[in-house]
Coordinates of C-alpha atoms in Angstrom, one line a residue:
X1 CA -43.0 -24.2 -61.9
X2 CA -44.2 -21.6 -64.2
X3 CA -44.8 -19.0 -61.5
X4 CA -41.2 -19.6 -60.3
X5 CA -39.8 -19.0 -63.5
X6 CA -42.1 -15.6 -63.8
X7 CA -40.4 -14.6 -60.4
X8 CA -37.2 -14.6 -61.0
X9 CA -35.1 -12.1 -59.4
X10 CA -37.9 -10.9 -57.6
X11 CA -35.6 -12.1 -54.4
X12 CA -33.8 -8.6 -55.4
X13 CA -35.9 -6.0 -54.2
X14 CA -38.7 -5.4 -51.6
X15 CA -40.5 -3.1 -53.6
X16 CA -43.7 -4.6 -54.5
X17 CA -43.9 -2.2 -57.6
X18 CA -40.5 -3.3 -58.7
X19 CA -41.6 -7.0 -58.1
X20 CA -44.1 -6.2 -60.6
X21 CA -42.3 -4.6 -63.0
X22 CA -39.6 -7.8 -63.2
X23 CA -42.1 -10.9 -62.9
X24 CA -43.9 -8.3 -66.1
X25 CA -40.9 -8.5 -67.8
X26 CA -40.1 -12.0 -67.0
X27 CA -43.6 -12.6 -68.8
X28 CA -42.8 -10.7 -71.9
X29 CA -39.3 -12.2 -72.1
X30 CA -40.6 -15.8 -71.7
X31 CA -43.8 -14.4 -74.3
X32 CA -40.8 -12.9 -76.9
X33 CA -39.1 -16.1 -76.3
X34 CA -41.7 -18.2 -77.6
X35 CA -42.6 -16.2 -80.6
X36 CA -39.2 -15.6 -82.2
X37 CA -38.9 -19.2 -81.5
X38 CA -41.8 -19.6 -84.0
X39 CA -40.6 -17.0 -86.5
X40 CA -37.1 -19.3 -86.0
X41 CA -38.7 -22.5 -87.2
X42 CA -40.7 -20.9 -90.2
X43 CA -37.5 -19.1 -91.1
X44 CA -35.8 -22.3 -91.0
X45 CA -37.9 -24.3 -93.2
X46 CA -38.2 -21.2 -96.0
X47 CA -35.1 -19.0 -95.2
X48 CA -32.3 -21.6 -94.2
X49 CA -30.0 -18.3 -94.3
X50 CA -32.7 -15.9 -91.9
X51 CA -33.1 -17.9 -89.2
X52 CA -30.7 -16.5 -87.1
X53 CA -32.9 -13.2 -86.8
X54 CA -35.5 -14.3 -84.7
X55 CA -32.9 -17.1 -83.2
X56 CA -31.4 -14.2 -81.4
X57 CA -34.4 -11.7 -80.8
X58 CA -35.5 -14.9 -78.8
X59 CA -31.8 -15.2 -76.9
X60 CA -32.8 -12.0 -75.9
X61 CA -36.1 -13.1 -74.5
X62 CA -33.9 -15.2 -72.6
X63 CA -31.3 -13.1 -71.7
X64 CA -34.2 -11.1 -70.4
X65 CA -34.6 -14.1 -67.8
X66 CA -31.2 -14.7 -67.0
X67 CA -30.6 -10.8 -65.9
X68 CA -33.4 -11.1 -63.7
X69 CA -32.4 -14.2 -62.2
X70 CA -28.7 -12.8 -61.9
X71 CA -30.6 -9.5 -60.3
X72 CA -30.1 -7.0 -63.0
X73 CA -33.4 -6.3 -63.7
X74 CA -33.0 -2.4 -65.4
X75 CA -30.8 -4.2 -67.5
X76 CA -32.7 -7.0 -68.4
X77 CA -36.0 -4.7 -69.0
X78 CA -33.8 -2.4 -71.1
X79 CA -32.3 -5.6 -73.7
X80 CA -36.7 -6.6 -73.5
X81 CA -37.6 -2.7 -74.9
X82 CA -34.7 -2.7 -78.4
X83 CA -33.8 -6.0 -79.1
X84 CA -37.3 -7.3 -80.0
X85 CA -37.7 -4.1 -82.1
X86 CA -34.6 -4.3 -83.9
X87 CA -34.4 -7.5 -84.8
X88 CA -38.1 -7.8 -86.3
X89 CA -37.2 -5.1 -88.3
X90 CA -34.4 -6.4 -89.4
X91 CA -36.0 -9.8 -89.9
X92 CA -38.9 -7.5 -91.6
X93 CA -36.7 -6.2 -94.6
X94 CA -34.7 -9.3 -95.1
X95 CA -38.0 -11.2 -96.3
X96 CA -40.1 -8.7 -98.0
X97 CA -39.9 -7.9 -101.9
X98 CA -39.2 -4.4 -103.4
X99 CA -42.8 -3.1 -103.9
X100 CA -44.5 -5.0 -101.8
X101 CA -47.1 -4.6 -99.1
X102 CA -45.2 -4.9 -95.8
X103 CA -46.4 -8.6 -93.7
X104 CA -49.0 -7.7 -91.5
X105 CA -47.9 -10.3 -89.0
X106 CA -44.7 -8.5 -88.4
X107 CA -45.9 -5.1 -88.3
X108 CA -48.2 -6.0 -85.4
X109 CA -45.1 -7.7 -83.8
X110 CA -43.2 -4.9 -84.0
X111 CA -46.0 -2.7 -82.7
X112 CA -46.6 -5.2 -79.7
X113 CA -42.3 -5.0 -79.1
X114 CA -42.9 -1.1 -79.4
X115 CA -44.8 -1.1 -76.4
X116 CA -43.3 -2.7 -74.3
X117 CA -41.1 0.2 -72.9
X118 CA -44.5 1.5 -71.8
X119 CA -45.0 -1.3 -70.0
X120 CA -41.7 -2.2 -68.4
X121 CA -40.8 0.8 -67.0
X122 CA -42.2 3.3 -64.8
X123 CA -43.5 6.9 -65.7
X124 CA -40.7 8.2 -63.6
X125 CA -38.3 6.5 -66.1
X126 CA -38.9 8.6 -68.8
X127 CA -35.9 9.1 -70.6
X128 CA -35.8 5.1 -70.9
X129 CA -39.4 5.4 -72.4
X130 CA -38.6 8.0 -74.9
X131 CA -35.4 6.5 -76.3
X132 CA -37.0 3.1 -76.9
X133 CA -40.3 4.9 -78.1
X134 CA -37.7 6.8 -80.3
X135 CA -35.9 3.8 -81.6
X136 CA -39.2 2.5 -82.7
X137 CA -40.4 5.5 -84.3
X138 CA -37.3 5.9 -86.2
X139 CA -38.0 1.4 -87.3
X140 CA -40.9 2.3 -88.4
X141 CA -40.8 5.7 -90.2
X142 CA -37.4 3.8 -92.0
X143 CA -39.1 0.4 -92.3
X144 CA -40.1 0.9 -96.2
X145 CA -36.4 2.5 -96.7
X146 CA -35.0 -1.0 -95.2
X147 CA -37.3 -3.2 -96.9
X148 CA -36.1 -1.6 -100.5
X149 CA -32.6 -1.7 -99.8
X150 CA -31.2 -4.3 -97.4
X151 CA -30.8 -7.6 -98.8
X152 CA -33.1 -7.3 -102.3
X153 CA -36.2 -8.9 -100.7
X154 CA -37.8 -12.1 -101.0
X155 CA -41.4 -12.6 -100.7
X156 CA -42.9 -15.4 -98.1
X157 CA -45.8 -17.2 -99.0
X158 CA -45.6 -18.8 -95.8
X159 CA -46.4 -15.5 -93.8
X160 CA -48.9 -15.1 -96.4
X161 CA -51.0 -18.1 -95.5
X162 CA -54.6 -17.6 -93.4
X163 CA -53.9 -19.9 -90.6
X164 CA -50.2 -18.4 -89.9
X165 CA -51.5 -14.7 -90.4
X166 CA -54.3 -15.3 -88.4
X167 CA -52.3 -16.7 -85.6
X168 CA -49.4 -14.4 -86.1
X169 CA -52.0 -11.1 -85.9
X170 CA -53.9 -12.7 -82.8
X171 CA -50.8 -13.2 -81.2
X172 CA -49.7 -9.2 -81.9
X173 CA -53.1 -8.7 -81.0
X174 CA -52.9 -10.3 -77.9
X175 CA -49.6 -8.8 -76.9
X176 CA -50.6 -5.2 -77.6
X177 CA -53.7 -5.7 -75.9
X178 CA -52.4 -6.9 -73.0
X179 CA -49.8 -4.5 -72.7
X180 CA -51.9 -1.8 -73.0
X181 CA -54.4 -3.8 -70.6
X182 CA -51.3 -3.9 -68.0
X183 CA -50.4 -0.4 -68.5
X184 CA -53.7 0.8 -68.0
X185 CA -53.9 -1.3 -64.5
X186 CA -50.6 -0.4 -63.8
X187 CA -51.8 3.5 -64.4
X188 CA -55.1 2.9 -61.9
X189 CA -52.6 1.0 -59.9
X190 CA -50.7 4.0 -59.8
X191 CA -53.1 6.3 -59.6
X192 CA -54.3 4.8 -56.2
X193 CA -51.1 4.3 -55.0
X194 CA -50.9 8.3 -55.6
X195 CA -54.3 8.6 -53.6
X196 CA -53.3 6.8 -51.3
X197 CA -49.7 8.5 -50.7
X198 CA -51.5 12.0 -51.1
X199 CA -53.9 10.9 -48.5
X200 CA -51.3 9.2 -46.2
X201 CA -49.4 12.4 -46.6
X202 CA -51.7 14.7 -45.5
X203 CA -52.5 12.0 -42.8
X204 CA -48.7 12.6 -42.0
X205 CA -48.8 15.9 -42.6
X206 CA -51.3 16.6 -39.7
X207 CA -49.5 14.1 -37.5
X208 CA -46.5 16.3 -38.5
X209 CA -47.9 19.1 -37.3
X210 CA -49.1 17.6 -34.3
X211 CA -46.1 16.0 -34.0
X212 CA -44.1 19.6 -34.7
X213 CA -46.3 20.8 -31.6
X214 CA -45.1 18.3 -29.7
X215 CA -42.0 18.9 -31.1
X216 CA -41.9 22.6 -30.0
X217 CA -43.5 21.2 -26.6
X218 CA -40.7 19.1 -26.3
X219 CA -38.5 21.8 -27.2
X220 CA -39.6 23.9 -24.3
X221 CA -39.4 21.4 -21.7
X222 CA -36.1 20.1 -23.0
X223 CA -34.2 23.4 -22.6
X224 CA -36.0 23.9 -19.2
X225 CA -34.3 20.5 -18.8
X226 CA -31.0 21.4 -20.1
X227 CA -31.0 24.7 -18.4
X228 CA -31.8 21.8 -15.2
X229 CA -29.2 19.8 -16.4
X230 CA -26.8 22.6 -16.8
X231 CA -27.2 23.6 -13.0
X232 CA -27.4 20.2 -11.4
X233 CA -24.3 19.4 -13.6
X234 CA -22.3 22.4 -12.0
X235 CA -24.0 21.2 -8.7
X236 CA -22.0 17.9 -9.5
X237 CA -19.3 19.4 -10.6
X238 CA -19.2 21.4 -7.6
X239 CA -20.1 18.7 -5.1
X240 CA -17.5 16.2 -7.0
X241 CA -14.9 18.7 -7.0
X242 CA -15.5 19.0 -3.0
X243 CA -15.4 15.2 -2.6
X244 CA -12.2 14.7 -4.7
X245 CA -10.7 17.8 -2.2
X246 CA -12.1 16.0 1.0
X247 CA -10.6 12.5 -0.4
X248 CA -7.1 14.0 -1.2
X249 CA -7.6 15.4 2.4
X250 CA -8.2 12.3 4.0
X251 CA -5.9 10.3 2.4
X252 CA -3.2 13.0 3.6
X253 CA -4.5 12.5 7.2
X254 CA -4.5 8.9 6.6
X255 CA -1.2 8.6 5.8
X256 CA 0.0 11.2 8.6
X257 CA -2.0 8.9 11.1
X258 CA -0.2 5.8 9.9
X259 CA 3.2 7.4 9.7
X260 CA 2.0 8.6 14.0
X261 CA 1.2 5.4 14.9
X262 CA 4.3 3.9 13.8
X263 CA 6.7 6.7 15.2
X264 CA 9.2 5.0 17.5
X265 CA 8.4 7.9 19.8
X266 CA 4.9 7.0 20.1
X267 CA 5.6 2.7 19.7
X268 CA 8.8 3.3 22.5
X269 CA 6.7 5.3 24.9
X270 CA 9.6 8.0 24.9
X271 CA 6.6 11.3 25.3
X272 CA 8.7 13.7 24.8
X273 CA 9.7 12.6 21.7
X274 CA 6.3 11.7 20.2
X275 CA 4.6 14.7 21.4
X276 CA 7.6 17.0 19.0
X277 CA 6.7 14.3 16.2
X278 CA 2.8 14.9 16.8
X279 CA 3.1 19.2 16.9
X280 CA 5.1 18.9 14.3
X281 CA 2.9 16.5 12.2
X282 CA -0.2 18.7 13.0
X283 CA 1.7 21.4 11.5
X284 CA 2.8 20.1 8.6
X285 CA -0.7 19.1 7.3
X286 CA -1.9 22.9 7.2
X287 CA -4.4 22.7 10.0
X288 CA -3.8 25.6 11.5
X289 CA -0.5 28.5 11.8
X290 CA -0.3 27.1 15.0
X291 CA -0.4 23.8 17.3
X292 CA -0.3 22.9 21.0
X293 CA -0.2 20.3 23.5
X294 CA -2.1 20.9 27.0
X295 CA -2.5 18.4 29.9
X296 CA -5.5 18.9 32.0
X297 CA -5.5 18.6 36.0
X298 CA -8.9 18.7 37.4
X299 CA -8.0 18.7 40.5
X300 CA -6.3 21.9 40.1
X301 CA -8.2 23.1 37.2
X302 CA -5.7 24.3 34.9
X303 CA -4.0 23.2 32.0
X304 CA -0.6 22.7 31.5
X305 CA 1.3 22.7 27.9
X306 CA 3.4 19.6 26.8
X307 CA 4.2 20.4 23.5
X308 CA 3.5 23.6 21.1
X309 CA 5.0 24.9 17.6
X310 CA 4.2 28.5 15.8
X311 CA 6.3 28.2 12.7
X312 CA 8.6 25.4 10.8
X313 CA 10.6 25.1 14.2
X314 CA 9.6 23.0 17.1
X315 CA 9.2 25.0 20.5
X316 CA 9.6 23.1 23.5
X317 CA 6.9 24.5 26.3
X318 CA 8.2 26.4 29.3
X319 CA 6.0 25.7 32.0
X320 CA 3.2 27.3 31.2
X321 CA -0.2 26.5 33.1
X322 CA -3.5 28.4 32.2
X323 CA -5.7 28.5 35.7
X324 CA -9.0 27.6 34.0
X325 CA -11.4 29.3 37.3
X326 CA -10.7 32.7 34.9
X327 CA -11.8 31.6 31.7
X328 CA -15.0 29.7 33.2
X329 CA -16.9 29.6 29.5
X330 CA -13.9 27.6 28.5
X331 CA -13.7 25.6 31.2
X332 CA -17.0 24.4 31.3
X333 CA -16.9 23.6 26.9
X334 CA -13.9 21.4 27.5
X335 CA -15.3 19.7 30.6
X336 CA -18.8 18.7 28.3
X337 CA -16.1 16.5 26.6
X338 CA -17.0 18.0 22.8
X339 CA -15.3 19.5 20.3
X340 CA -14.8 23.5 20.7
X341 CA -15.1 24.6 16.6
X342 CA -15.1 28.9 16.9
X343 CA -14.4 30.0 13.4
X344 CA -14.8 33.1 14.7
X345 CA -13.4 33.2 17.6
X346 CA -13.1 36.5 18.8
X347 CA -17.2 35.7 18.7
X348 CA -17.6 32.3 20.2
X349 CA -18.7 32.1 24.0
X350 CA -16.6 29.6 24.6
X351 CA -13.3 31.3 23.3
X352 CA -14.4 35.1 23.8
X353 CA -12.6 35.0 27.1
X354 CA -8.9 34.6 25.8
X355 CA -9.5 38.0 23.4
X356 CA -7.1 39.9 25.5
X357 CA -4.4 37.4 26.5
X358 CA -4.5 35.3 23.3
X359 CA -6.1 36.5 20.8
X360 CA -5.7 39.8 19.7
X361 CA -1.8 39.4 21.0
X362 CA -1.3 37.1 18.4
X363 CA -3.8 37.9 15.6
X364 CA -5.6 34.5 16.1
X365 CA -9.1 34.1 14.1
X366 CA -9.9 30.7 14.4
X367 CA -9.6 28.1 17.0
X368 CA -10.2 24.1 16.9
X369 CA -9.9 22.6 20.6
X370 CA -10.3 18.6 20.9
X371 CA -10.5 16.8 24.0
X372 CA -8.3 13.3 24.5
X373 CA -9.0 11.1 26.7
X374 CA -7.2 8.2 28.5
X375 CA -9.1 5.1 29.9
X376 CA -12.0 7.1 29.3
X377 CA -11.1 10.1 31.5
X378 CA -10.7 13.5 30.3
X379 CA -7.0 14.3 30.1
X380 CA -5.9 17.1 27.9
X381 CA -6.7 19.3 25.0
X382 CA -5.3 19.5 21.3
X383 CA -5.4 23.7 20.4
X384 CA -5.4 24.4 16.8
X385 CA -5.3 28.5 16.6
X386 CA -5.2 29.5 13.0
X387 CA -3.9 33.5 12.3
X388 CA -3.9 36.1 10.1
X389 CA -7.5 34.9 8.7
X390 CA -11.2 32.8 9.6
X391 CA -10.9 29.4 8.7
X392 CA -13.5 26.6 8.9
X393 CA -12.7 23.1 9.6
X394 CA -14.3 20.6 7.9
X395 CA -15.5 17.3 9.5
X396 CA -12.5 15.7 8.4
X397 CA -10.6 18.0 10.2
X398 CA -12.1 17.5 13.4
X399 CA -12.1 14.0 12.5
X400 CA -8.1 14.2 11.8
X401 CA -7.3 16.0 15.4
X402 CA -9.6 13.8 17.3
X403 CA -7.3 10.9 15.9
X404 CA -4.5 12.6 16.9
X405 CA -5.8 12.9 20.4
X406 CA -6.0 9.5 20.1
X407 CA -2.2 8.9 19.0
X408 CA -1.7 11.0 22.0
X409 CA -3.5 9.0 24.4
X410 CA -1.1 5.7 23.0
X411 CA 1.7 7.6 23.7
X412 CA 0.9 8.1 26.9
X413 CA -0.3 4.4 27.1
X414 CA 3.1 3.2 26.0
X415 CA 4.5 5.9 28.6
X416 CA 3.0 4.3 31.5
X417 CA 4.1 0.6 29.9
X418 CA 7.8 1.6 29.4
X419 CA 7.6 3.0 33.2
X420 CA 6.0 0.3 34.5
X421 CA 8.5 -2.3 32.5
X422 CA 11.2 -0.5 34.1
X423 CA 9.9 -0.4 37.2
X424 CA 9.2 -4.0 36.7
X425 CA 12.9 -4.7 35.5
X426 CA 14.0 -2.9 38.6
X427 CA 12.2 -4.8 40.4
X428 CA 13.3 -7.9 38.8
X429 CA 17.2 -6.9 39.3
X430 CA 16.6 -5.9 43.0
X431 CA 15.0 -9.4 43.4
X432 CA 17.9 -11.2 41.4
X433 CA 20.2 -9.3 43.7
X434 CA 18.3 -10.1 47.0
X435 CA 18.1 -13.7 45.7
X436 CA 21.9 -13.9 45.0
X437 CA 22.5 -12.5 48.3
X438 CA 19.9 -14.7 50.0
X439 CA 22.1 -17.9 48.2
X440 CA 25.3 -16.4 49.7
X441 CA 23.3 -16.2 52.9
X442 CA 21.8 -19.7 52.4
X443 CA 25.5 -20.9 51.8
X444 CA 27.2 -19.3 54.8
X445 CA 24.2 -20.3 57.4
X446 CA 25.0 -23.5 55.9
X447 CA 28.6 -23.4 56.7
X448 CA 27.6 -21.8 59.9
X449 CA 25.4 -24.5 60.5
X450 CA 28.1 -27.1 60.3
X451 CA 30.9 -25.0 61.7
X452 CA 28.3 -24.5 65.0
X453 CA 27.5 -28.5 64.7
X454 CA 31.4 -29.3 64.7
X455 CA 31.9 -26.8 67.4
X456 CA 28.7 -27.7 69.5
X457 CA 29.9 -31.2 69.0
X458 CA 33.5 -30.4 70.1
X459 CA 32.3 -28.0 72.8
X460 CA 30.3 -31.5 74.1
X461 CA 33.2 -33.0 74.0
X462 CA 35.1 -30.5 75.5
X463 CA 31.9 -30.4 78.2
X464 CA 32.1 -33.6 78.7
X465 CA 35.9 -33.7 79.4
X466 CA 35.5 -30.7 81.5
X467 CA 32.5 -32.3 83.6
X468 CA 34.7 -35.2 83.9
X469 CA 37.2 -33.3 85.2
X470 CA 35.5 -31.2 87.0
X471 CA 34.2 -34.3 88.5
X472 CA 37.2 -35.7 89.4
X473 CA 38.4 -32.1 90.4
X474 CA 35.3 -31.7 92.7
X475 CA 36.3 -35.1 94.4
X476 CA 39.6 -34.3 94.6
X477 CA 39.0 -31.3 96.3
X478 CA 36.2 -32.3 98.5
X479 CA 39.1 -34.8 99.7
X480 CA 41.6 -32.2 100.2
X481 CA 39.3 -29.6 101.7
X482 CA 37.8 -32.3 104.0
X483 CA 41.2 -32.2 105.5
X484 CA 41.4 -29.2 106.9
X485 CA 37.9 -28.4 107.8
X486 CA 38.1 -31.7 109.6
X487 CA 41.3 -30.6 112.0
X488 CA 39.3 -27.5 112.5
X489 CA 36.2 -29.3 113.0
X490 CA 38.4 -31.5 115.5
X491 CA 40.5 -28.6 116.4
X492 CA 37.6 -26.5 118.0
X493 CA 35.9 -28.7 120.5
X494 CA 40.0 -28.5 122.4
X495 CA 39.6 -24.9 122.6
X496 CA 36.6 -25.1 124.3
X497 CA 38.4 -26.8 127.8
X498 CA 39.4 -23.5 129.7
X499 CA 42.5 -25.7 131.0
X500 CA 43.8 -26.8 128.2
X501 CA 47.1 -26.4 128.0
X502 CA 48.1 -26.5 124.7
X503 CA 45.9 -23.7 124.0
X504 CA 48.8 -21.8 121.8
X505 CA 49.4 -24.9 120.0
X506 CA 46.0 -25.7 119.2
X507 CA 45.2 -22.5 117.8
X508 CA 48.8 -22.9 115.9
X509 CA 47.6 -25.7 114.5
X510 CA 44.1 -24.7 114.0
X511 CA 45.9 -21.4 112.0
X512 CA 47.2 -23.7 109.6
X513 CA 44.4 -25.7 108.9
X514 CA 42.8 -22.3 108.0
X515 CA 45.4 -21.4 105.6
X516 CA 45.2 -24.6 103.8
X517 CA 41.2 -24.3 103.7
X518 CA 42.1 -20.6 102.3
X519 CA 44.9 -21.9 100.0
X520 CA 42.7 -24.5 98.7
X521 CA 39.4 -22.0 97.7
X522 CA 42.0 -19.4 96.4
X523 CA 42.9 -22.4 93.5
X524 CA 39.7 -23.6 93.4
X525 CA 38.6 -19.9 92.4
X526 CA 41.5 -19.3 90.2
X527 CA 40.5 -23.1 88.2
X528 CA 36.3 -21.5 88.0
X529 CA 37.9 -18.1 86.1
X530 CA 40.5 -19.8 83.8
X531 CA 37.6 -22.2 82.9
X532 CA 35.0 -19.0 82.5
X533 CA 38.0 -17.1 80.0
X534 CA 38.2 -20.7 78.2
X535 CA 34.3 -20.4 77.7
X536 CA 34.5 -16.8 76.4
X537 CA 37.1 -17.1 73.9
X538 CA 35.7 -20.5 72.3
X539 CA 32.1 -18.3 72.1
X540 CA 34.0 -15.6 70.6
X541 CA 35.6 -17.9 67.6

């Protein structure tokens, strides 16, 4: 309990000197307290009008407390260094007569509440030290001044007493012997700490040093480092700068390739159309002055152009073919399928051959020449020739046109599709037509079919009549042409008696027997050709 009460307000700091100085001044204050509080009691018993005096120079023990506890601790050391003094001297004068010998008790009280500015605060506080050193100079030089004048005096035979002078002095005694005890240790305290700080400082100060080299080490390698940093950061800068042009640049060629593939030209299969909207495309992204379409025939070898634009305006190609047997270097780079990149291409092996006919003609620098293929077959070149200047085509570049051959090849995918759907709808009408007219067919067999049933039927019928009466006509006329051959037939044998005298007669009468015979085959005939017209015109209808 007492050691808490010494420590108040020593929550406030972390110094330990300052600790020190406030569980110090919490002792004094709590020592004050109990002296005054003695001097208080006396007073009260001798001096009923006094005892205020030392009633308050012990509140300001307290208060000494009470400011440490609330954590003003300069404050409460400062009330602990003049309170004390002024009201002991105060105290002093009220109770001593004119002409007497001061009390001893309270001169060594007010030499023990003298020192305690030496003890409360530090050597660095000086001006604290000399103002309450001062005060208590100026008590005690004006102390015989004060006791003649202020209040008349009254002796006290009480402070005049052995027991209570003897306790009175041991108690100054005490007090001023350990204050100047505790300001001695707190001087070797002090003066250690000061060792100790001068000998941590050089410490430090070596390690300073050391550490200064280090420092200027440091130094060194860090400005070789920024001077690093410095280049690698342009390097970045450089290198980031390149990849935010080569993104812009693809996202350009992306969007060109998505606007391409969804072209109705290219979607409808209509060539000539999407070949224009390629060029033109190709042109438009500032890969090269100008842009053409060629068409490779192996068989042949040559190339033929499909599509080419110089300027803002689309040309559509005459029929221009190159015959590739006189540019051999070319002919060969295109066949190995790979990309032809001749930045320079009045140098380039495979492009040197076209200096006179292309090249110088037209002031052309540069050339970028991608293969397309379709179903995996070389079929045609896309020739980027760039003028007035060398230009270099990036990777995206090539990667751009090679897409493009690509589009190309769709579009002549969706070529061959649209052909073959019309060929395919052709087809389909032709057989829709030769179906209708195979129904018309069907029908008017069918009607053919009954017509030749009713007639095959009726021609049966008639047939039948016809046999019938053909029939009955053969047995007519086998009757009536038995008639006559039989008077011939009996006729004949007459003829044959050389004394027959009815000779003229018989060959009168044999005469007319032949003419009915002849009569009779001449209808007979007649009824076989009327039948055989009949015939005709019923095979006819």
């Amino acid at each position: 309990m007492k050691h808490g009460l010494f420590d108040l307000g020593t929550a406030f700091t972390s110094d330990i000197e300052e600790k020190h100085s406030v569980r110090l001044a919490n002792q004094l204050g709590f020592f004050t307290l109990m002296l005054m509080g003695i001097y208080a009691v006396f007073s009260l018993g001798y001096y009923p009008g006094l005892g205020f005096l030392p009633g308050l120079v012990a509140l300001a023990g307290a208060a000494t407390l009470l400011l440490n506890m609330l954590g003003h601790t300069t404050a409460s050391r400062l009330v602990l260094s003049l309170a004390p003094m002024l009201g002991v001297s105060l105290y002093h004068a009220a109770i001593v007569n004119p002409g007497e010998p001061p009390l001893t008790s309270l001169h060594l009280s007010l030499l023990c509440f003298s020192l305690y500015p030496w003890v409360l605060f530090d050597l660095r506080q000086a001006w604290v030290i000399l103002l309450c050193t001062s005060v208590g100079v100026v008590l005690g030089t004006a102390q015989p001044e004060l006791d003649s004048r202020l209040l008349g005096g009254v002796e006290s035979t009480t402070f005049r007493q052995g027991s209570i002078f003897w306790i009175t002095y041991a108690l100054g005694t005490a007090v001023a012997v350990a204050s100047l005890l505790s300001l001695l240790q707190k001087n070797e305290r002090v003066r250690r700490e000061n060792t100790r700080l001068i000998h941590d400082l050089r410490s430090r100060n070596q390690q300073l040093e050391e550490l200064n080299r280090e420092f200027e080490n440091q130094s060194e390698r860090l400005m070789h480092f920024s001077e690093e940093t410095l280049r690698h950061t342009a390097e970045l800068d450089e290198q980031r700068a390149l990849l935010e042009d080569k993104n812009k640049r693809m996202t350009l060629y992306s969007r060109y390739l998505l606007d391409l593939s969804r072209d109705s030209g290219v979607q409808s299969g209509n060539l000539n159309e999407a070949l224009s909207t390629i060029v033109r495309v190709l042109h438009k992204s500032n890969i090269a002055s100008r842009v053409s379409i060629w068409w490779y025939e192996e068989r042949y070898a040559s190339l033929k152009c499909l599509a080419a634009i110089n300027s803002d305006e689309y040309l559509h190609p005459e029929p221009v073919s190159i015959d590739l047997n006189q540019f051999p270097n070319y002919h060969q780079a295109i066949r190995s399928e790979e990309p032809i990149v001749a930045t320079e291409a009045l140098a380039h092996p495979a492009t040197i051959d076209f200096a006179e006919l292309l090249l110088i003609p037209h002031n052309i620098h540069s050339m970028l020449d991608i293969p397309f293929f379709i179903e995996g077959k070389l079929r045609g070149v896309v020739c980027c020739e760039h003028q007035g200047e060398q230009k270099t085509w990036t990777p995206e570049d090539q990667f751009f046109v090679k897409a493009v051959g690509d589009v190309i090849a769709l579009a002549f995918g969706n070529t061959e599709t649209r052909r073959q759907h019309q060929d395919i709808s052709t087809l389909n009408e032709e057989i829709t037509a030769q179906n209708e007219e195979l129904m018309a067919q069907r029908e008017e067999i069918i009607a053919i079919n009954e017509s030749l049933e009713k007639q095959v039927q009726e021609r049966t019928e008639a047939l039948a009549k016809q046999n019938a009466q053909l029939e009955e006509y053969a047995f007519i006329n086998s009757h009536l042409l038995r008639k006559p051959i039989t008077n011939i037939q009996s006729l004949l044998p007459l003829l044959e008696y050389p004394n027959n005298l009815n000779r003229g007669q018989l060959i009168h009468l044999l005469k007319i027997s032949v003419e009915e015979l002849d009569h009779m085959v001449h209808n007979i005939n007649l009824t076989i050709q009327a039948n055989k017209e009949m015939k005709a015109e019923k095979e006819k209808k």
